[in-house]
Amino acid sequence: MSIYLLALLIGVVAGLRVMTAPAAVSIGAAAGWLPLSGTWAAFMGFRFTPYIFGLLALVEFVTDQLPSTPSRKVPQQFGARIVSGGFCGAVLGTAGGSLVGGLIAGVIGAVIGTLGGYEARKRLVAATGGKDLPIALLEDVVAVLLALWVVSSVL
């Protein structure tokens, strides 16, 4: 599978859930799925990195359910998703030999995931009579499964 497609998809994950993408990438690096030793991104495979990003992802899953959580389209949220997608795309790109290509694909994927995820969630919530929680949980599951599939497909 093309490293650019995988970087795009990890960007989509970042657009759906900003911390799920780095959590999955760090798990993949720690598991040895991503050849990052000796690169700038080697820290993603360090012993405690998956725990740190994993905890941040769990916190995000909880806070996403709160009514006070701002829209993913506000500048701070959107920007964080673009940074996360670009970073994770760059890490995958580094593993595949194309840091800049991975970064660009990750940013594009983050924009797609942010805007597409927003529209999909809004329409599904409307279709279910305004019930947001089941759709939010479905979005969580999609983000986690897609992220794990992407990082396990790099090699």
CSV table of C-alpha atoms in Angstrom, one decimal:
chain,number,residue,atom,x,y,z
A,1,MET,CA,0.0,0.0,0.0
A,2,SER,CA,1.3,3.5,-0.8
A,3,ILE,CA,2.8,5.4,2.1
A,4,TYR,CA,1.0,8.5,0.8
A,5,LEU,CA,-2.4,6.8,1.0
A,6,LEU,CA,-1.6,5.6,4.5
A,7,ALA,CA,-0.4,9.1,5.5
A,8,LEU,CA,-3.6,10.5,4.1
A,9,LEU,CA,-5.7,8.0,6.1
A,10,ILE,CA,-3.9,8.7,9.4
A,11,GLY,CA,-4.6,12.4,8.7
A,12,VAL,CA,-8.3,11.5,8.3
A,13,VAL,CA,-8.1,9.8,11.7
A,14,ALA,CA,-6.6,12.9,13.2
A,15,GLY,CA,-9.5,14.9,11.7
A,16,LEU,CA,-11.9,12.6,13.5
A,17,ARG,CA,-10.1,12.3,16.8
A,18,VAL,CA,-7.0,14.5,17.2
A,19,MET,CA,-5.2,12.3,19.7
A,20,THR,CA,-6.1,8.9,18.3
A,21,ALA,CA,-3.7,9.3,15.4
A,22,PRO,CA,-0.6,9.9,17.5
A,23,ALA,CA,-1.7,7.2,19.9
A,24,ALA,CA,-1.9,4.7,17.1
A,25,VAL,CA,1.3,5.8,15.5
A,26,SER,CA,3.2,5.5,18.8
A,27,ILE,CA,1.7,2.0,19.4
A,28,GLY,CA,2.8,1.0,15.9
A,29,ALA,CA,6.3,2.3,16.5
A,30,ALA,CA,6.6,0.6,19.9
A,31,ALA,CA,5.3,-2.6,18.4
A,32,GLY,CA,8.0,-2.5,15.6
A,33,TRP,CA,5.5,-2.0,12.8
A,34,LEU,CA,7.1,1.4,11.9
A,35,PRO,CA,10.9,1.4,11.2
A,36,LEU,CA,11.7,4.6,13.0
A,37,SER,CA,14.9,3.8,14.9
A,38,GLY,CA,17.7,6.3,14.1
A,39,THR,CA,15.3,8.9,12.7
A,40,TRP,CA,13.9,12.1,14.2
A,41,ALA,CA,10.7,10.2,15.0
A,42,ALA,CA,12.3,7.4,17.0
A,43,PHE,CA,10.8,8.8,20.2
A,44,MET,CA,7.4,7.6,19.0
A,45,GLY,CA,8.6,4.1,19.8
A,46,PHE,CA,10.0,4.8,23.2
A,47,ARG,CA,8.6,2.8,26.1
A,48,PHE,CA,6.3,5.4,27.6
A,49,THR,CA,5.2,7.3,24.5
A,50,PRO,CA,2.2,5.0,23.7
A,51,TYR,CA,1.0,5.3,27.3
A,52,ILE,CA,1.1,9.1,27.2
A,53,PHE,CA,-0.7,9.4,23.8
A,54,GLY,CA,-3.1,6.7,24.8
A,55,LEU,CA,-4.1,8.5,27.9
A,56,LEU,CA,-4.6,11.7,25.9
A,57,ALA,CA,-6.7,9.8,23.5
A,58,LEU,CA,-8.9,8.4,26.3
A,59,VAL,CA,-9.3,11.9,27.8
A,60,GLU,CA,-10.4,13.1,24.3
A,61,PHE,CA,-13.0,10.3,24.0
A,62,VAL,CA,-14.5,11.4,27.3
A,63,THR,CA,-14.4,15.2,26.7
A,64,ASP,CA,-15.9,14.8,23.2
A,65,GLN,CA,-19.1,13.7,24.9
A,66,LEU,CA,-19.4,16.8,27.0
A,67,PRO,CA,-21.9,19.5,25.9
A,68,SER,CA,-19.4,22.2,26.4
A,69,THR,CA,-16.9,20.8,23.9
A,70,PRO,CA,-16.4,23.2,21.0
A,71,SER,CA,-17.0,22.3,17.4
A,72,ARG,CA,-14.1,20.6,15.6
A,73,LYS,CA,-14.4,23.4,13.1
A,74,VAL,CA,-13.4,26.3,15.4
A,75,PRO,CA,-9.8,27.5,14.6
A,76,GLN,CA,-8.1,26.0,17.7
A,77,GLN,CA,-9.7,22.5,17.2
A,78,PHE,CA,-9.2,22.6,13.4
A,79,GLY,CA,-5.6,23.7,13.8
A,80,ALA,CA,-4.8,21.0,16.3
A,81,ARG,CA,-6.2,18.4,13.9
A,82,ILE,CA,-4.1,19.7,11.0
A,83,VAL,CA,-1.0,19.7,13.2
A,84,SER,CA,-1.7,16.1,14.4
A,85,GLY,CA,-2.5,14.9,10.9
A,86,GLY,CA,0.7,16.5,9.5
A,87,PHE,CA,2.8,15.2,12.3
A,88,CYS,CA,1.5,11.6,12.1
A,89,GLY,CA,1.7,11.7,8.3
A,90,ALA,CA,5.3,12.9,8.5
A,91,VAL,CA,6.1,10.0,10.9
A,92,LEU,CA,4.6,7.5,8.5
A,93,GLY,CA,6.3,9.2,5.6
A,94,THR,CA,9.6,8.9,7.5
A,95,ALA,CA,9.0,5.2,7.9
A,96,GLY,CA,8.3,5.0,4.1
A,97,GLY,CA,11.1,7.2,3.0
A,98,SER,CA,9.2,10.4,2.3
A,99,LEU,CA,8.8,12.8,5.2
A,100,VAL,CA,7.5,15.8,3.3
A,101,GLY,CA,5.1,13.7,1.2
A,102,GLY,CA,3.7,12.1,4.3
A,103,LEU,CA,3.4,15.4,6.0
A,104,ILE,CA,1.4,16.9,3.1
A,105,ALA,CA,-0.8,13.9,2.8
A,106,GLY,CA,-1.4,13.9,6.5
A,107,VAL,CA,-2.5,17.6,6.5
A,108,ILE,CA,-4.8,16.9,3.5
A,109,GLY,CA,-6.3,13.9,5.3
A,110,ALA,CA,-6.8,15.9,8.5
A,111,VAL,CA,-8.8,18.5,6.6
A,112,ILE,CA,-10.9,15.8,4.9
A,113,GLY,CA,-11.4,14.0,8.3
A,114,THR,CA,-12.4,17.2,10.1
A,115,LEU,CA,-14.9,18.5,7.6
A,116,GLY,CA,-16.1,15.1,6.4
A,117,GLY,CA,-16.4,13.8,10.0
A,118,TYR,CA,-18.4,16.9,11.0
A,119,GLU,CA,-20.8,16.5,8.1
A,120,ALA,CA,-21.2,12.7,8.5
A,121,ARG,CA,-21.8,13.0,12.3
A,122,LYS,CA,-24.3,15.9,11.8
A,123,ARG,CA,-26.3,14.0,9.2
A,124,LEU,CA,-26.3,10.7,11.1
A,125,VAL,CA,-27.4,12.5,14.3
A,126,ALA,CA,-30.2,14.1,12.4
A,127,ALA,CA,-31.2,10.7,10.9
A,128,THR,CA,-31.3,9.1,14.3
A,129,GLY,CA,-33.6,11.8,15.7
A,130,GLY,CA,-31.0,13.9,17.4
A,131,LYS,CA,-29.2,11.2,19.4
A,132,ASP,CA,-25.6,12.2,19.4
A,133,LEU,CA,-24.0,9.7,21.8
A,134,PRO,CA,-24.4,6.6,19.6
A,135,ILE,CA,-23.0,8.4,16.6
A,136,ALA,CA,-20.1,9.8,18.7
A,137,LEU,CA,-19.2,6.3,19.9
A,138,LEU,CA,-19.4,5.0,16.4
A,139,GLU,CA,-17.0,7.8,15.3
A,140,ASP,CA,-14.7,6.7,18.1
A,141,VAL,CA,-14.7,3.1,17.0
A,142,VAL,CA,-14.2,4.0,13.3
A,143,ALA,CA,-11.2,6.3,14.2
A,144,VAL,CA,-9.5,3.6,16.4
A,145,LEU,CA,-10.0,0.8,13.9
A,146,LEU,CA,-8.9,2.8,11.0
A,147,ALA,CA,-5.8,4.1,12.9
A,148,LEU,CA,-4.7,0.6,13.9
A,149,TRP,CA,-5.3,-0.7,10.4
A,150,VAL,CA,-3.2,2.1,8.9
A,151,VAL,CA,-0.2,1.7,11.3
A,152,SER,CA,-0.2,-2.1,10.9
A,153,SER,CA,-0.2,-1.8,7.1
A,154,VAL,CA,3.0,0.3,6.8
A,155,LEU,CA,5.4,-2.7,6.4
